[in-house]
Amino acid sequence: MNKLSFLLCFYFFYFISSHSKAQGVGYTRGEIILKYGNNYKSGVSKSGDKYIAYIDNTSRTTKTFYLNEKDSCYMVMRLYPKSEANSVIKLLNEKYVKISDGVPIRYKDYESSLSLDVYFSEEFVTVEIHGD
């Protein structure tokens, strides 16, 4: 396993080993910045959602927090290089209950009431984490 794969697996394992609040769902803008730091990009998406994005150029991963009108996070989107697709799916299968094999592939975390949707593009694997 090369260094990049190891780092991606470590980051992803850390990501799935904690529950919803630790994932950021339910965090306020201030809590997100306090936990993840000031090195972020923010803006408004094409659909009008405010977001805060943390980009790790070493592992080529992105963690984006989407905020509602109360500046509370309602969804976290994780972006991974497509080369890590097998690792991502393997870890999701070990941790969560798969509830759909369609598009998206959908997982449920019944302990924390999270839903995880997985999408594939030519370059990336996207995991969207939603609270119920």
PDB file of C-alpha atoms in Angstrom:
ATOM      1  CA  MET A   1       0.000   0.000   0.000  1.00  0.00           C
ATOM      2  CA  ASN A   2       1.536   3.327  -1.016  1.00  0.00           C
ATOM      3  CA  LYS A   3       1.617   6.345   1.285  1.00  0.00           C
ATOM      4  CA  LEU A   4      -1.323   8.088  -0.411  1.00  0.00           C
ATOM      5  CA  SER A   5      -3.531   4.994  -0.136  1.00  0.00           C
ATOM      6  CA  PHE A   6      -2.566   4.581   3.496  1.00  0.00           C
ATOM      7  CA  LEU A   7      -3.425   8.213   4.250  1.00  0.00           C
ATOM      8  CA  LEU A   8      -6.741   7.966   2.429  1.00  0.00           C
ATOM      9  CA  CYS A   9      -7.664   4.780   4.273  1.00  0.00           C
ATOM     10  CA  PHE A  10      -6.694   6.390   7.582  1.00  0.00           C
ATOM     11  CA  TYR A  11      -8.754   9.528   6.871  1.00  0.00           C
ATOM     12  CA  PHE A  12     -11.706   7.489   5.693  1.00  0.00           C
ATOM     13  CA  PHE A  13     -11.573   5.112   8.671  1.00  0.00           C
ATOM     14  CA  TYR A  14     -11.446   8.133  10.982  1.00  0.00           C
ATOM     15  CA  PHE A  15     -14.412   9.598   9.083  1.00  0.00           C
ATOM     16  CA  ILE A  16     -16.622   6.524   9.469  1.00  0.00           C
ATOM     17  CA  SER A  17     -15.605   5.670  13.027  1.00  0.00           C
ATOM     18  CA  SER A  18     -17.513   8.545  14.610  1.00  0.00           C
ATOM     19  CA  HIS A  19     -21.173   9.507  14.720  1.00  0.00           C
ATOM     20  CA  SER A  20     -23.316  12.276  13.267  1.00  0.00           C
ATOM     21  CA  LYS A  21     -22.277  15.245  15.392  1.00  0.00           C
ATOM     22  CA  ALA A  22     -18.642  14.247  14.955  1.00  0.00           C
ATOM     23  CA  GLN A  23     -19.271  14.099  11.197  1.00  0.00           C
ATOM     24  CA  GLY A  24     -20.432  17.678  11.292  1.00  0.00           C
ATOM     25  CA  VAL A  25     -24.147  17.151  10.718  1.00  0.00           C
ATOM     26  CA  GLY A  26     -25.779  19.486  13.240  1.00  0.00           C
ATOM     27  CA  TYR A  27     -22.658  21.632  13.763  1.00  0.00           C
ATOM     28  CA  THR A  28     -22.988  25.401  13.489  1.00  0.00           C
ATOM     29  CA  ARG A  29     -20.654  27.368  11.224  1.00  0.00           C
ATOM     30  CA  GLY A  30     -18.654  28.414  14.293  1.00  0.00           C
ATOM     31  CA  GLU A  31     -18.332  24.837  15.571  1.00  0.00           C
ATOM     32  CA  ILE A  32     -17.104  23.651  12.169  1.00  0.00           C
ATOM     33  CA  ILE A  33     -14.426  26.337  12.014  1.00  0.00           C
ATOM     34  CA  LEU A  34     -13.429  25.723  15.639  1.00  0.00           C
ATOM     35  CA  LYS A  35     -13.046  21.961  15.005  1.00  0.00           C
ATOM     36  CA  TYR A  36     -11.467  22.010  11.527  1.00  0.00           C
ATOM     37  CA  GLY A  37      -9.619  25.347  11.472  1.00  0.00           C
ATOM     38  CA  ASN A  38      -9.491  28.543   9.459  1.00  0.00           C
ATOM     39  CA  ASN A  39      -7.987  27.087   6.276  1.00  0.00           C
ATOM     40  CA  TYR A  40     -11.253  26.694   4.357  1.00  0.00           C
ATOM     41  CA  LYS A  41     -13.127  28.019   1.363  1.00  0.00           C
ATOM     42  CA  SER A  42     -16.692  29.209   1.690  1.00  0.00           C
ATOM     43  CA  GLY A  43     -19.353  30.360  -0.684  1.00  0.00           C
ATOM     44  CA  VAL A  44     -22.780  29.678  -2.078  1.00  0.00           C
ATOM     45  CA  SER A  45     -23.474  26.717  -4.367  1.00  0.00           C
ATOM     46  CA  LYS A  46     -25.360  26.980  -7.667  1.00  0.00           C
ATOM     47  CA  SER A  47     -28.454  25.742  -5.823  1.00  0.00           C
ATOM     48  CA  GLY A  48     -28.130  28.574  -3.282  1.00  0.00           C
ATOM     49  CA  ASP A  49     -26.733  26.556  -0.359  1.00  0.00           C
ATOM     50  CA  LYS A  50     -24.010  28.105   1.796  1.00  0.00           C
ATOM     51  CA  TYR A  51     -20.984  25.879   2.323  1.00  0.00           C
ATOM     52  CA  ILE A  52     -17.601  25.585   4.010  1.00  0.00           C
ATOM     53  CA  ALA A  53     -15.045  23.341   2.268  1.00  0.00           C
ATOM     54  CA  TYR A  54     -11.785  21.894   3.561  1.00  0.00           C
ATOM     55  CA  ILE A  55      -9.439  20.598   0.875  1.00  0.00           C
ATOM     56  CA  ASP A  56      -6.552  18.249   1.606  1.00  0.00           C
ATOM     57  CA  ASN A  57      -4.225  18.465  -1.391  1.00  0.00           C
ATOM     58  CA  THR A  58      -1.979  15.695  -0.062  1.00  0.00           C
ATOM     59  CA  SER A  59      -4.687  13.032  -0.031  1.00  0.00           C
ATOM     60  CA  ARG A  60      -6.778  14.784  -2.714  1.00  0.00           C
ATOM     61  CA  THR A  61      -9.866  14.669  -0.497  1.00  0.00           C
ATOM     62  CA  THR A  62     -12.448  17.342   0.219  1.00  0.00           C
ATOM     63  CA  LYS A  63     -14.888  17.676   3.099  1.00  0.00           C
ATOM     64  CA  THR A  64     -17.700  20.162   2.468  1.00  0.00           C
ATOM     65  CA  PHE A  65     -20.295  21.228   5.035  1.00  0.00           C
ATOM     66  CA  TYR A  66     -23.614  22.534   3.668  1.00  0.00           C
ATOM     67  CA  LEU A  67     -25.420  25.009   5.906  1.00  0.00           C
ATOM     68  CA  ASN A  68     -29.096  25.852   6.271  1.00  0.00           C
ATOM     69  CA  GLU A  69     -30.548  29.309   6.876  1.00  0.00           C
ATOM     70  CA  LYS A  70     -29.693  29.006  10.601  1.00  0.00           C
ATOM     71  CA  ASP A  71     -26.016  28.331   9.719  1.00  0.00           C
ATOM     72  CA  SER A  72     -26.367  24.734  10.919  1.00  0.00           C
ATOM     73  CA  CYS A  73     -24.885  21.867   8.896  1.00  0.00           C
ATOM     74  CA  TYR A  74     -27.527  19.622   7.332  1.00  0.00           C
ATOM     75  CA  MET A  75     -25.221  17.653   5.000  1.00  0.00           C
ATOM     76  CA  VAL A  76     -21.542  16.762   4.728  1.00  0.00           C
ATOM     77  CA  MET A  77     -20.077  15.785   1.380  1.00  0.00           C
ATOM     78  CA  ARG A  78     -16.802  13.851   1.200  1.00  0.00           C
ATOM     79  CA  LEU A  79     -14.931  13.627  -2.085  1.00  0.00           C
ATOM     80  CA  TYR A  80     -12.284  10.926  -2.690  1.00  0.00           C
ATOM     81  CA  PRO A  81     -10.183  10.054  -5.753  1.00  0.00           C
ATOM     82  CA  LYS A  82     -11.846   7.303  -7.786  1.00  0.00           C
ATOM     83  CA  SER A  83      -8.729   5.181  -7.274  1.00  0.00           C
ATOM     84  CA  GLU A  84      -9.948   4.739  -3.674  1.00  0.00           C
ATOM     85  CA  ALA A  85     -13.415   3.450  -4.637  1.00  0.00           C
ATOM     86  CA  ASN A  86     -12.784  -0.112  -3.449  1.00  0.00           C
ATOM     87  CA  SER A  87     -11.481   1.081  -0.068  1.00  0.00           C
ATOM     88  CA  VAL A  88     -14.418   3.441   0.406  1.00  0.00           C
ATOM     89  CA  ILE A  89     -17.031   0.785  -0.403  1.00  0.00           C
ATOM     90  CA  LYS A  90     -15.284  -1.863   1.693  1.00  0.00           C
ATOM     91  CA  LEU A  91     -15.259   0.381   4.762  1.00  0.00           C
ATOM     92  CA  LEU A  92     -18.871   1.471   4.261  1.00  0.00           C
ATOM     93  CA  ASN A  93     -19.940  -2.173   3.958  1.00  0.00           C
ATOM     94  CA  GLU A  94     -18.157  -2.993   7.224  1.00  0.00           C
ATOM     95  CA  LYS A  95     -19.653  -0.102   9.205  1.00  0.00           C
ATOM     96  CA  TYR A  96     -23.153   0.557   7.865  1.00  0.00           C
ATOM     97  CA  VAL A  97     -26.243  -1.249   6.598  1.00  0.00           C
ATOM     98  CA  LYS A  98     -26.573  -1.128   2.817  1.00  0.00           C
ATOM     99  CA  ILE A  99     -30.174  -0.291   1.962  1.00  0.00           C
ATOM    100  CA  SER A 100     -29.878   0.279  -1.803  1.00  0.00           C
ATOM    101  CA  ASP A 101     -27.618  -0.905  -4.616  1.00  0.00           C
ATOM    102  CA  GLY A 102     -29.014   1.615  -7.080  1.00  0.00           C
ATOM    103  CA  VAL A 103     -27.773   5.058  -7.950  1.00  0.00           C
ATOM    104  CA  PRO A 104     -26.866   6.245  -5.445  1.00  0.00           C
ATOM    105  CA  ILE A 105     -25.668   3.326  -3.378  1.00  0.00           C
ATOM    106  CA  ARG A 106     -27.307   4.058  -0.031  1.00  0.00           C
ATOM    107  CA  TYR A 107     -26.214   3.145   3.493  1.00  0.00           C
ATOM    108  CA  LYS A 108     -27.883   3.722   6.846  1.00  0.00           C
ATOM    109  CA  ASP A 109     -26.293   4.206  10.251  1.00  0.00           C
ATOM    110  CA  TYR A 110     -29.067   3.308  12.668  1.00  0.00           C
ATOM    111  CA  GLU A 111     -26.996   4.279  15.726  1.00  0.00           C
ATOM    112  CA  SER A 112     -26.669   7.913  14.719  1.00  0.00           C
ATOM    113  CA  SER A 113     -29.619   8.229  12.286  1.00  0.00           C
ATOM    114  CA  LEU A 114     -27.357   9.084   9.366  1.00  0.00           C
ATOM    115  CA  SER A 115     -27.933   8.234   5.717  1.00  0.00           C
ATOM    116  CA  LEU A 116     -24.963   7.973   3.385  1.00  0.00           C
ATOM    117  CA  ASP A 117     -25.313   8.207  -0.395  1.00  0.00           C
ATOM    118  CA  VAL A 118     -22.408   7.144  -2.623  1.00  0.00           C
ATOM    119  CA  TYR A 119     -21.964   8.420  -6.177  1.00  0.00           C
ATOM    120  CA  PHE A 120     -19.254   7.683  -8.738  1.00  0.00           C
ATOM    121  CA  SER A 121     -17.944   9.967 -11.455  1.00  0.00           C
ATOM    122  CA  GLU A 122     -15.018   9.545 -13.817  1.00  0.00           C
ATOM    123  CA  GLU A 123     -12.634  11.089 -11.304  1.00  0.00           C
ATOM    124  CA  PHE A 124     -14.222  10.878  -7.867  1.00  0.00           C
ATOM    125  CA  VAL A 125     -16.214   8.932  -5.308  1.00  0.00           C
ATOM    126  CA  THR A 126     -18.637  11.211  -3.506  1.00  0.00           C
ATOM    127  CA  VAL A 127     -20.160  10.318  -0.136  1.00  0.00           C
ATOM    128  CA  GLU A 128     -23.040  12.518   1.019  1.00  0.00           C
ATOM    129  CA  ILE A 129     -23.886  12.264   4.718  1.00  0.00           C
ATOM    130  CA  HIS A 130     -27.374  13.381   5.742  1.00  0.00           C
ATOM    131  CA  GLY A 131     -29.039  13.491   9.127  1.00  0.00           C
ATOM    132  CA  ASP A 132     -32.569  12.128   9.433  1.00  0.00           C
TER     133      ASP A 132
END
